[in-house]
Coordinates of C-alpha atoms in Angstrom, one line a residue:
Chain A
M1 CA 34.2 8.9 -98.3
V2 CA 36.1 11.8 -99.1
V3 CA 36.8 12.3 -95.5
W4 CA 37.9 8.4 -94.8
L5 CA 40.1 8.7 -97.4
K6 CA 41.7 11.8 -95.9
R7 CA 41.5 10.0 -92.3
G8 CA 43.2 6.9 -94.2
L9 CA 46.2 9.5 -94.8
G10 CA 45.8 11.0 -91.1
L11 CA 46.9 7.9 -89.5
A12 CA 49.3 6.7 -92.2
L13 CA 51.2 10.2 -91.4
L14 CA 50.9 9.5 -87.6
L15 CA 52.4 6.1 -87.9
L16 CA 55.2 7.5 -89.4
A17 CA 55.5 10.4 -87.4
L18 CA 55.5 8.3 -84.6
W19 CA 58.0 6.3 -85.6
G20 CA 60.4 9.1 -87.0
M21 CA 60.3 10.1 -83.4
D22 CA 60.5 7.3 -81.0
T23 CA 64.0 6.7 -83.7
A24 CA 65.5 10.0 -83.2
A25 CA 63.9 9.3 -79.2
T26 CA 66.2 6.2 -79.0
N27 CA 69.2 7.9 -80.6
Y28 CA 69.5 10.9 -78.8
L29 CA 67.8 10.6 -75.9
E30 CA 69.7 9.6 -72.6
P31 CA 67.7 6.4 -71.4
T32 CA 66.2 9.0 -68.4
Y33 CA 64.3 11.1 -70.8
Y34 CA 63.9 8.1 -72.8
T35 CA 61.5 6.8 -70.3
L36 CA 59.9 10.9 -68.5
L37 CA 58.4 10.8 -71.8
V38 CA 56.4 6.9 -72.1
N39 CA 55.8 8.4 -68.6
I40 CA 54.3 11.2 -69.9
G41 CA 52.4 9.9 -72.4
R42 CA 51.3 6.8 -69.7
F43 CA 49.8 9.5 -67.9
V44 CA 48.8 12.1 -70.7
I45 CA 46.0 8.8 -71.5
L46 CA 45.2 8.2 -68.0
A47 CA 44.8 12.7 -67.5
V48 CA 42.7 13.0 -70.6
S49 CA 40.5 9.1 -69.4
L50 CA 39.9 10.3 -66.1
N51 CA 38.2 14.2 -67.3
L52 CA 36.0 12.5 -69.3
I53 CA 34.4 10.7 -65.8
N54 CA 35.4 14.3 -63.4
G55 CA 35.3 16.5 -65.5
I56 CA 33.6 16.6 -68.8
T57 CA 30.8 14.4 -66.8
G58 CA 31.5 15.6 -63.5
Q59 CA 30.6 12.3 -62.1
F60 CA 33.8 11.7 -59.5
S61 CA 35.2 9.2 -59.4
L62 CA 38.3 7.9 -57.5
G63 CA 38.9 4.8 -58.5
H64 CA 41.1 5.2 -61.6
M65 CA 44.4 3.7 -60.9
A66 CA 42.0 0.0 -60.5
F67 CA 41.2 -0.2 -63.8
F68 CA 44.0 0.5 -64.4
A69 CA 45.5 -2.0 -62.5
L70 CA 42.4 -4.4 -64.3
G71 CA 43.6 -3.7 -67.5
G72 CA 46.9 -4.6 -66.7
Y73 CA 46.6 -7.6 -65.6
A74 CA 44.3 -9.0 -68.2
A75 CA 47.0 -7.9 -70.5
A76 CA 49.5 -9.3 -69.4
V77 CA 47.3 -12.8 -69.4
V78 CA 46.9 -12.4 -72.6
T79 CA 50.7 -11.9 -73.1
K80 CA 52.1 -13.9 -71.5
M81 CA 50.0 -17.3 -70.5
V82 CA 47.8 -17.4 -73.6
G83 CA 50.1 -16.1 -76.1
H84 CA 52.7 -18.5 -74.4
R85 CA 50.5 -21.6 -75.2
L86 CA 50.0 -21.0 -78.5
F87 CA 52.9 -19.2 -80.1
G88 CA 55.3 -20.4 -77.9
P89 CA 57.5 -18.0 -75.3
V90 CA 58.2 -14.8 -76.8
P91 CA 61.4 -14.6 -78.0
S92 CA 64.1 -11.9 -75.5
V93 CA 63.8 -8.5 -77.2
S94 CA 67.9 -9.7 -78.5
E95 CA 66.7 -12.5 -80.2
G96 CA 64.3 -9.8 -82.1
I97 CA 60.7 -10.1 -81.2
P98 CA 58.6 -11.0 -84.8
A99 CA 55.7 -8.6 -86.0
F100 CA 52.8 -10.9 -85.4
W101 CA 53.6 -10.9 -81.7
Y102 CA 53.3 -7.2 -81.3
A103 CA 49.8 -7.8 -83.3
W104 CA 49.0 -10.0 -80.4
F105 CA 50.3 -7.4 -77.8
A106 CA 48.0 -4.3 -79.8
G107 CA 45.2 -7.6 -79.1
S108 CA 46.1 -7.9 -75.7
L109 CA 46.5 -4.0 -74.8
L110 CA 42.4 -3.8 -76.4
F111 CA 41.1 -7.3 -74.2
G112 CA 42.7 -5.6 -71.3
G113 CA 40.6 -1.4 -72.6
L114 CA 37.0 -4.0 -72.5
V115 CA 37.6 -6.1 -69.4
A116 CA 38.3 -2.3 -67.4
A117 CA 35.4 -1.3 -69.0
V118 CA 33.5 -4.2 -68.8
V119 CA 33.7 -3.7 -65.4
G120 CA 33.2 0.1 -65.0
L121 CA 30.0 -1.0 -66.0
A122 CA 29.5 -3.4 -63.6
V123 CA 30.6 -1.1 -60.8
G124 CA 29.2 2.6 -62.6
L125 CA 24.9 0.8 -62.6
P126 CA 24.9 0.6 -59.5
T127 CA 26.6 3.0 -57.9
L128 CA 25.7 5.9 -60.5
R129 CA 22.2 6.0 -60.0
L130 CA 22.5 7.9 -56.6
R131 CA 23.6 11.5 -56.9
G132 CA 27.0 12.9 -55.0
D133 CA 29.4 11.3 -53.3
Y134 CA 28.6 7.6 -53.6
L135 CA 30.5 7.1 -56.4
A136 CA 33.2 9.2 -55.1
I137 CA 33.0 6.1 -51.7
V138 CA 32.6 3.0 -54.2
T139 CA 35.5 3.7 -56.3
L140 CA 37.8 4.2 -53.8
G141 CA 37.2 1.0 -51.6
M142 CA 37.3 -0.4 -55.4
G143 CA 40.5 0.3 -55.3
E144 CA 41.3 -1.6 -52.4
I145 CA 38.8 -4.2 -53.3
V146 CA 40.8 -5.2 -56.7
N147 CA 44.1 -4.0 -54.7
I148 CA 43.1 -7.4 -52.4
V149 CA 42.0 -9.8 -54.9
I150 CA 44.7 -9.7 -57.5
Q151 CA 47.0 -10.1 -54.1
N152 CA 45.1 -13.5 -53.1
Q153 CA 45.7 -14.3 -56.6
E154 CA 48.6 -16.7 -56.4
W155 CA 48.1 -17.1 -60.7
I156 CA 49.0 -14.3 -61.8
G157 CA 51.3 -13.9 -59.1
G158 CA 49.7 -12.6 -56.1
A159 CA 51.4 -10.2 -53.3
L160 CA 53.9 -9.7 -55.0
G161 CA 53.0 -9.2 -59.1
F162 CA 52.7 -10.0 -62.0
A163 CA 56.3 -10.7 -63.5
D164 CA 58.3 -11.5 -66.3
L165 CA 56.7 -10.1 -69.1
P166 CA 57.4 -9.2 -72.8
L167 CA 59.3 -6.1 -73.5
F168 CA 56.8 -4.4 -75.7
V169 CA 57.4 -1.2 -74.6
R170 CA 60.9 -0.5 -74.8
P171 CA 63.1 2.0 -75.7
G172 CA 62.6 2.2 -79.7
T173 CA 59.2 0.9 -79.2
G174 CA 57.6 3.1 -76.0
I175 CA 57.5 6.1 -77.7
F176 CA 55.7 4.9 -80.3
W177 CA 53.2 2.2 -79.1
I178 CA 52.3 5.5 -75.7
Y179 CA 51.5 8.2 -78.6
L180 CA 49.5 5.4 -80.4
V181 CA 47.2 5.7 -77.5
A182 CA 47.2 8.6 -76.1
V183 CA 47.0 10.7 -79.1
A184 CA 43.5 7.9 -79.4
T185 CA 41.9 8.7 -76.6
V186 CA 42.4 12.3 -77.2
L187 CA 40.8 12.4 -80.7
A188 CA 37.8 10.2 -79.3
I189 CA 37.8 12.4 -76.1
R190 CA 37.6 15.5 -78.1
N191 CA 35.5 13.7 -80.3
I192 CA 33.1 12.8 -77.9
T193 CA 32.6 16.6 -76.5
Q194 CA 32.1 17.2 -79.9
T195 CA 28.7 15.9 -81.0
T196 CA 25.9 16.2 -79.0
H197 CA 27.1 13.4 -76.9
G198 CA 29.6 15.0 -75.4
R199 CA 27.4 17.8 -75.2
A200 CA 24.7 15.6 -72.6
L201 CA 27.6 14.9 -70.4
M202 CA 28.0 18.3 -69.7
A203 CA 25.0 18.8 -69.2
I204 CA 24.9 15.7 -65.9
R205 CA 27.3 17.7 -65.3
E206 CA 26.0 21.2 -65.0
D207 CA 22.5 20.6 -64.2
E208 CA 20.9 17.3 -63.4
V209 CA 17.6 17.8 -63.0
A210 CA 17.8 20.1 -66.6
A211 CA 19.3 17.8 -68.3
Q212 CA 17.2 14.6 -67.6
A213 CA 14.0 16.8 -68.6
M214 CA 15.7 17.9 -71.7
G215 CA 15.3 14.0 -73.0
V216 CA 19.1 12.8 -71.5
N217 CA 19.5 9.2 -70.2
V218 CA 21.5 10.8 -67.7
V219 CA 21.8 7.3 -66.3
R220 CA 23.1 5.8 -69.5
Y221 CA 24.6 9.0 -70.2
K222 CA 27.2 8.7 -66.7
V223 CA 27.9 4.7 -66.5
L224 CA 29.2 5.4 -71.5
A225 CA 30.8 7.7 -69.4
F226 CA 33.2 5.8 -66.8
M227 CA 33.3 2.9 -69.2
V228 CA 35.3 5.2 -71.2
G229 CA 37.2 6.2 -69.4
A230 CA 37.7 2.9 -68.0
F231 CA 38.8 1.9 -70.7
F232 CA 41.8 3.9 -72.1
A233 CA 42.3 3.1 -68.0
G234 CA 42.5 -0.1 -68.7
I235 CA 44.7 0.0 -71.6
A236 CA 47.1 2.5 -70.1
G237 CA 47.4 -0.2 -68.3
G238 CA 48.6 -3.0 -70.5
L239 CA 51.1 -0.5 -71.9
Y240 CA 52.7 0.2 -68.5
A241 CA 52.7 -3.6 -67.6
H242 CA 54.5 -4.2 -71.0
Q243 CA 56.9 -1.5 -70.8
Q244 CA 58.0 -2.3 -66.4
G245 CA 57.8 -6.0 -67.5
I246 CA 55.6 -6.4 -64.0
I247 CA 52.3 -5.6 -62.7
T248 CA 51.8 -5.1 -58.9
P249 CA 48.3 -5.6 -57.3
R250 CA 49.8 -1.3 -55.5
D251 CA 48.9 -0.4 -59.0
A252 CA 45.1 -0.6 -58.3
S253 CA 45.6 1.6 -55.4
F254 CA 43.7 4.9 -54.4
V255 CA 47.1 6.4 -53.6
R256 CA 48.0 5.8 -56.5
S257 CA 44.6 7.1 -57.6
I258 CA 44.5 10.7 -56.3
E259 CA 47.6 11.7 -58.9
I260 CA 45.6 11.6 -61.4
V261 CA 43.0 13.5 -59.8
V262 CA 45.3 16.0 -58.7
M263 CA 46.5 16.5 -62.0
V264 CA 43.1 16.8 -63.7
A265 CA 41.8 19.2 -61.1
L266 CA 45.3 20.8 -62.2
G267 CA 44.6 21.6 -65.6
G268 CA 41.6 22.0 -65.3
S269 CA 37.7 19.8 -65.0
G270 CA 37.2 19.7 -68.2
S271 CA 39.5 20.9 -70.1
I272 CA 41.1 17.8 -72.8
T273 CA 44.2 19.9 -72.8
G274 CA 45.1 21.0 -69.5
S275 CA 45.2 17.4 -67.8
I276 CA 48.0 17.0 -71.0
L277 CA 49.4 20.2 -69.7
A278 CA 49.6 19.0 -65.9
A279 CA 50.2 15.7 -66.5
A280 CA 53.3 16.7 -68.7
I281 CA 54.4 18.6 -65.9
L282 CA 53.8 16.7 -62.6
T283 CA 55.5 13.6 -64.3
A284 CA 58.4 15.9 -65.3
L285 CA 58.7 17.6 -61.9
P286 CA 59.8 14.9 -59.9
E287 CA 62.4 13.6 -62.0
F288 CA 63.9 16.7 -62.2
L289 CA 63.8 16.8 -59.2
R290 CA 66.0 14.0 -59.2
E291 CA 68.6 15.6 -61.6
A292 CA 69.2 18.6 -59.3
V293 CA 69.3 15.5 -56.1
G294 CA 71.9 13.7 -58.9
R295 CA 73.6 17.1 -58.0
L296 CA 74.2 17.2 -54.7
P297 CA 76.6 16.2 -52.8
Y298 CA 77.2 11.9 -52.3
E299 CA 76.8 11.6 -48.2
Q300 CA 73.6 14.1 -49.2
Q301 CA 72.7 12.2 -52.0
E302 CA 69.8 9.2 -50.4
G303 CA 68.5 11.5 -47.3
A304 CA 67.2 14.5 -50.0
R305 CA 65.8 10.9 -52.1
Q306 CA 64.2 9.6 -49.3
L307 CA 62.6 13.2 -47.9
I308 CA 61.7 13.4 -51.0
E309 CA 59.6 10.0 -51.7
Q310 CA 58.2 11.3 -48.3
L311 CA 56.6 14.5 -49.4
Q312 CA 55.5 13.5 -52.4
M313 CA 51.8 12.9 -50.4
V314 CA 52.3 16.3 -48.5
I315 CA 53.2 17.8 -51.7
Y316 CA 50.2 17.0 -53.6
A317 CA 48.0 17.7 -51.6
L318 CA 49.5 21.1 -50.3
L319 CA 49.2 22.0 -54.2
L320 CA 45.1 20.5 -54.4
I321 CA 44.4 23.1 -51.0
V322 CA 47.0 25.7 -53.2
L323 CA 45.1 25.4 -55.9
M324 CA 41.0 25.2 -54.4
L325 CA 42.0 27.7 -52.7
V326 CA 44.1 30.3 -55.9
R327 CA 42.8 28.9 -58.6
P328 CA 39.6 26.9 -58.1
Q329 CA 38.9 26.3 -61.6
G330 CA 42.4 24.6 -62.7
L331 CA 45.1 26.0 -64.8
L332 CA 43.0 25.8 -67.8
G333 CA 40.2 26.3 -66.5
A334 CA 37.5 24.7 -68.6
R335 CA 38.4 25.9 -72.0
E336 CA 41.5 23.9 -74.3
L337 CA 44.7 25.3 -75.2
S338 CA 44.8 25.9 -78.9
L339 CA 46.6 27.9 -81.8
R340 CA 43.6 30.0 -82.6
N341 CA 42.3 30.9 -79.3
L342 CA 46.6 32.9 -78.5
L343 CA 46.4 34.9 -81.1
R344 CA 42.9 35.6 -81.2
R345 CA 43.1 39.0 -79.6
R346 CA 41.3 39.9 -76.0
K347 CA 37.9 41.2 -75.8
P348 CA 37.8 44.7 -73.7
R349 CA 37.5 43.8 -70.6
S350 CA 33.4 45.4 -70.7
A351 CA 32.8 42.7 -72.9
P352 CA 31.5 39.8 -71.8
E353 CA 33.5 36.6 -70.6
P354 CA 32.1 34.3 -73.7
S355 CA 32.2 30.9 -72.7
G356 CA 33.8 27.1 -74.1
Chain B
M1 CA -9.3 13.7 -78.3
A2 CA -7.5 15.5 -75.7
H3 CA -3.7 16.2 -75.6
L4 CA -2.2 16.5 -71.9
E5 CA -5.1 14.1 -70.2
L6 CA -5.0 13.7 -66.1
D7 CA -6.9 10.8 -64.3
K8 CA -7.7 11.6 -60.4
A9 CA -4.0 12.6 -60.8
T10 CA -2.5 11.9 -57.2
I11 CA 0.4 12.1 -55.4
R12 CA 1.2 11.2 -51.7
F13 CA 4.3 11.9 -50.0
G14 CA 4.8 10.0 -46.5
G15 CA 0.8 11.1 -44.8
L16 CA 0.4 14.4 -47.1
T17 CA -1.3 14.7 -50.2
A18 CA 0.8 17.1 -52.6
V19 CA -1.7 16.6 -55.1
S20 CA -5.3 14.9 -55.3
E21 CA -7.6 13.5 -57.8
V22 CA -6.9 16.0 -60.2
D23 CA -8.5 16.5 -63.7
L24 CA -7.1 18.7 -65.9
E25 CA -7.0 17.7 -70.0
V26 CA -5.3 20.2 -72.2
R27 CA -6.9 20.7 -75.9
P28 CA -4.0 20.7 -78.9
G29 CA -3.4 23.6 -79.2
E30 CA -4.7 25.9 -76.2
L31 CA -3.2 27.5 -74.3
V32 CA -4.5 26.2 -70.5
G33 CA -3.6 28.2 -67.2
L34 CA -3.0 26.9 -63.7
I35 CA -2.8 28.9 -60.7
G36 CA -3.4 28.6 -57.0
P37 CA -1.5 29.8 -53.8
N38 CA 1.6 28.6 -53.5
G39 CA 2.4 24.8 -51.1
A40 CA -0.7 23.5 -53.8
G41 CA 0.8 21.3 -55.6
K42 CA 1.6 23.5 -59.3
T43 CA 5.1 22.5 -59.5
T44 CA 4.1 19.6 -58.4
V45 CA 1.1 18.5 -61.0
F46 CA 4.7 19.2 -63.4
N47 CA 6.6 17.1 -62.7
L48 CA 3.7 14.5 -62.3
I49 CA 2.8 15.2 -66.1
T50 CA 7.6 15.3 -66.4
G51 CA 7.9 12.2 -64.8
V52 CA 10.2 13.8 -61.5
Y53 CA 7.8 11.6 -60.1
A54 CA 5.1 8.8 -60.5
P55 CA 1.8 9.3 -59.1
S56 CA 0.5 7.2 -56.2
A57 CA -2.1 6.8 -58.0
G58 CA -4.8 7.8 -61.4
E59 CA -3.7 7.9 -64.6
I60 CA -2.3 10.4 -67.2
R61 CA -1.9 9.7 -70.6
F62 CA -0.5 12.2 -73.0
E63 CA -1.6 11.5 -76.8
G64 CA -3.2 9.0 -75.8
R65 CA -1.2 6.9 -74.5
P66 CA -0.3 6.3 -70.4
I67 CA 3.0 8.0 -69.4
Q68 CA 2.8 8.0 -65.8
G69 CA 6.0 6.7 -63.9
L70 CA 8.2 7.3 -67.3
P71 CA 11.8 8.6 -66.2
P72 CA 11.8 11.8 -67.2
H73 CA 13.9 11.8 -70.4
R74 CA 11.7 9.5 -71.8
I75 CA 8.8 11.4 -71.7
A76 CA 10.6 14.5 -72.8
A77 CA 11.4 12.0 -75.8
L78 CA 7.7 12.3 -76.4
G79 CA 6.6 15.1 -77.0
I80 CA 6.3 17.2 -73.4
A81 CA 8.8 19.9 -72.3
R82 CA 9.4 22.1 -69.8
T83 CA 11.0 25.2 -67.3
F84 CA 11.4 25.7 -64.0
Q85 CA 10.4 28.5 -61.3
N86 CA 13.7 28.7 -60.6
I87 CA 15.8 28.7 -63.7
H88 CA 17.8 25.8 -64.7
L89 CA 20.2 26.3 -67.0
F90 CA 23.9 25.0 -67.6
Q91 CA 25.3 27.8 -65.8
S92 CA 28.9 27.4 -67.4
L93 CA 27.8 26.2 -71.1
S94 CA 27.6 28.2 -74.0
V95 CA 24.1 30.5 -75.2
L96 CA 23.9 27.8 -78.7
D97 CA 25.0 24.5 -76.5
N98 CA 22.6 25.1 -73.7
V99 CA 19.7 25.0 -77.2
R100 CA 22.0 22.6 -78.8
V101 CA 21.8 20.2 -76.3
G102 CA 17.5 20.5 -76.6
R103 CA 17.7 18.8 -79.4
H104 CA 20.0 16.1 -78.2
V105 CA 16.7 13.9 -77.7
R106 CA 16.2 14.2 -81.9
A107 CA 19.6 12.9 -82.4
R108 CA 20.3 9.5 -83.8
S109 CA 23.3 8.9 -84.6
S110 CA 25.1 6.2 -81.3
L111 CA 27.9 7.3 -79.5
L112 CA 30.4 5.4 -81.0
Q113 CA 29.4 7.8 -84.3
G114 CA 30.6 10.1 -82.1
L115 CA 33.9 8.7 -81.4
F116 CA 35.2 8.4 -84.9
L117 CA 32.6 11.8 -86.0
T118 CA 31.4 9.8 -89.4
R119 CA 29.5 11.0 -92.1
G120 CA 26.2 10.7 -89.7
S121 CA 27.2 12.0 -86.8
L122 CA 28.8 15.0 -88.9
G123 CA 24.8 15.0 -90.7
D124 CA 23.5 15.2 -87.3
E125 CA 25.3 17.7 -85.9
A126 CA 25.6 20.4 -88.1
E127 CA 21.8 19.5 -88.3
I128 CA 21.5 20.6 -85.0
E129 CA 23.3 23.5 -85.1
A130 CA 21.0 24.9 -88.2
A131 CA 17.8 24.1 -86.0
S132 CA 19.7 26.3 -82.8
R133 CA 20.2 29.2 -84.8
R134 CA 16.9 29.2 -86.4
L135 CA 15.6 29.0 -82.5
L136 CA 18.0 32.0 -81.0
N137 CA 16.6 34.4 -84.0
V138 CA 13.2 33.1 -83.6
F139 CA 14.0 34.5 -79.2
A140 CA 16.6 37.3 -80.6
L141 CA 19.1 35.9 -78.8
E142 CA 21.4 34.9 -81.8
D143 CA 24.5 37.7 -81.3
E144 CA 24.7 36.3 -77.5
W145 CA 25.2 33.1 -78.9
N146 CA 29.0 32.8 -77.2
W147 CA 27.9 33.8 -74.3
R148 CA 28.1 31.9 -71.2
A149 CA 23.7 31.2 -70.2
G150 CA 24.9 32.8 -67.1
S151 CA 26.1 35.3 -67.4
L152 CA 22.2 36.7 -69.5
P153 CA 20.3 38.7 -67.7
Y154 CA 17.8 37.6 -66.0
G155 CA 14.1 38.2 -68.9
D156 CA 17.0 37.0 -71.0
Q157 CA 18.0 33.8 -69.3
R158 CA 13.8 33.0 -69.5
R159 CA 13.5 32.8 -72.3
L160 CA 17.0 30.7 -73.1
E161 CA 15.2 28.1 -71.5
I162 CA 12.0 28.5 -73.3
A163 CA 14.1 28.2 -76.2
R164 CA 16.3 25.2 -74.7
A165 CA 12.4 23.3 -74.0
L166 CA 11.3 24.4 -77.8
A167 CA 14.5 22.5 -79.4
T168 CA 12.8 19.4 -78.1
E169 CA 10.6 19.5 -80.5
P170 CA 7.0 19.0 -78.1
R171 CA 4.5 18.7 -78.6
L172 CA 3.2 20.2 -75.3
L173 CA 4.7 22.6 -73.6
L174 CA 5.3 23.3 -69.8
L175 CA 6.0 26.8 -68.2
D176 CA 6.4 27.1 -64.9
E177 CA 5.7 30.5 -63.8
P178 CA 7.7 32.9 -66.9
A179 CA 7.0 35.9 -65.9
A180 CA 8.2 35.4 -62.0
G181 CA 10.6 38.8 -62.2
T182 CA 10.4 40.9 -65.1
N183 CA 9.1 44.2 -65.3
P184 CA 5.9 45.5 -67.5
Q185 CA 7.4 45.7 -70.7
E186 CA 8.5 42.5 -70.2
K187 CA 5.6 40.9 -69.5
D188 CA 4.0 42.0 -72.5
A189 CA 6.7 40.7 -74.4
L190 CA 6.3 37.9 -72.9
M191 CA 2.5 37.9 -73.7
Q192 CA 3.5 37.6 -77.1
L193 CA 6.2 35.0 -77.1
I194 CA 4.3 32.7 -75.6
R195 CA 1.4 32.8 -78.3
R196 CA 3.7 33.3 -80.9
V197 CA 5.2 30.4 -79.5
R198 CA 2.1 28.2 -79.6
T199 CA 1.4 29.3 -83.4
E200 CA 4.6 29.2 -84.4
F201 CA 5.7 26.0 -83.2
G202 CA 2.4 24.3 -82.8
V203 CA 2.4 23.7 -79.1
S204 CA -0.1 23.2 -76.5
V205 CA 0.7 25.2 -74.2
L206 CA 0.1 24.9 -69.8
L207 CA 1.0 27.4 -67.1
I208 CA 1.7 27.9 -64.4
E209 CA 1.3 31.7 -63.1
H210 CA 1.2 34.1 -60.4
D211 CA 0.7 37.3 -62.3
M212 CA -2.6 37.8 -63.1
Q213 CA -2.6 40.1 -66.1
V214 CA -1.3 37.6 -67.9
V215 CA -2.7 34.5 -67.3
M216 CA -6.1 36.1 -67.6
G217 CA -4.2 37.9 -70.3
I218 CA -3.4 34.9 -72.7
C219 CA -4.5 31.6 -71.1
E220 CA -8.2 30.0 -72.4
R221 CA -8.8 27.8 -70.0
I222 CA -7.5 27.6 -66.5
Y223 CA -7.6 25.2 -63.6
V224 CA -7.2 26.8 -60.1
L225 CA -5.3 24.0 -57.9
D226 CA -5.5 24.6 -53.6
Y227 CA -4.5 22.5 -50.8
G228 CA -4.0 19.7 -54.3
K229 CA -7.2 20.1 -55.2
V230 CA -8.9 21.1 -58.7
I231 CA -11.4 24.1 -57.3
A232 CA -12.9 25.3 -60.3
V233 CA -12.4 25.4 -64.1
G234 CA -13.2 27.5 -66.3
R235 CA -12.8 30.8 -69.0
P236 CA -10.7 33.7 -67.5
E237 CA -14.3 35.6 -67.0
E238 CA -15.1 32.7 -65.2
I239 CA -12.8 32.2 -62.8
R240 CA -12.7 36.0 -62.0
N241 CA -15.6 36.0 -60.9
D242 CA -15.3 32.0 -59.1
P243 CA -15.9 32.5 -55.0
R244 CA -14.2 29.9 -54.0
V245 CA -11.2 31.4 -56.1
I246 CA -11.7 34.4 -54.6
E247 CA -11.8 33.3 -51.1
A248 CA -8.6 30.6 -52.1
Y249 CA -6.3 33.1 -54.3
L250 CA -7.2 35.8 -55.7
G251 CA -9.4 37.2 -52.2
E252 CA -11.1 40.2 -54.1
A253 CA -11.8 40.2 -57.8
V254 CA -9.1 41.9 -59.9

């Protein structure tokens, strides 16, 4: 019971700290930077949850954003349609949104995560039985299927996207919500890796034949990892929908998923802190580029902006190629960044490299 | 009652009958050898027992219960563990983690409990770690617990594989060429280790081996396989003098 008391206290402190950070950031940061922080948090959730599938379990999913979009749409349906019907329209921000709406929003996020996880189960069950690259092919297709199916659903906005969603995630609340989920994602996935279940996942990555000979139910664990990853991606989608006020079918597309794959590869497959780091870098970088463009003479700005936009995917591709050549294991490899590791003296060269 | 029983176990891959009507039994606590020329189907027999393949015909019973067709993880849970001819360690995991994966099958806490690191999960983890470290001690690998498994010397990797298999708490241990690539001193140590494992862990052992010194030295009974068929069964001295075995495999008396 003491453990749970401590954890309850920890949670209370976390909520307080997040609220404090949010208030400080709202008052002292420019809105662009506030948004940047929120965006970083979102990509941390996405990268860390994809890392569970691609890095820790060693599968290769190219459809993470499909879960993101599914979760976003599902949450939006709960707030905008169901919530509207039950409680009337959400008051605008200037009128003040009553607290119960936030509880409803939290519920909608969970629902979005669950929808994503159930779809993950449906997609994963048949495909994760197969070996090799089938998952990559199927998940690649899944993103496009979700994209196209939603385009044809007029009741949720069709191709134009599901718009006019209540803005629960905005300056004053955004950092609180996003980082609450980010912390939950990181903790959940770190906890898994520290238990026998996480080791089962890593065993699958290392050697499937040996893993099943040791009693690991390979299919079950692959599907579980896929579902947990999808769950958190779905929640991220719900947050995003209520940050932008709109979610579109294009958010499910494979091109967007690649961004997350790059983050996981850059940070180091299997390293949670690596994913966090890479998510922060790859989200902040374009923002600072945009800022640099703003300093250019006015006539050149538009051209530079277009150039960056067009080059973005090329840059990602180049980054990946260079990474694979120079440091295929990613920035951190499978290691974790921690104070203890940083403080520990480096071992002499002759000693074998410890793992982990 | 036999511990493990193969009753006319057969597997065909297309037109090839890799294992043909093999009758084989391992009694509780017994140390049994499985020998034969390359391609005789020895490893395929292991793969049948451990559920990698389901037999095309025949029955496989473990402790009286039919197990053919069960998936490998179920068979591991029932109490059959194995090592591999070409080592299959979890290369980039630590030595300790390799053994801890072996304990996975005996863990009781659910993924959800792990997610919240509940008391059940933490208790499980403590138990897994303690048992794994005990095993590392038995195999004299305790100082290397934090090494990458892939960076261990070859002989240590072989021993780690046995330790990992024992972590699943098997009652039957299948060793696929444990002496492959070991030098004469290591060979003696290995023979002692296998004997010790059998008594200390109370397992029966079925082992595939090409090294006659090892097979003849520790096995109580030996099965000889050739072209997927059992051509001889018996005590080491009987096998050594069996003309069919000499013709098919041994070549001359050893």
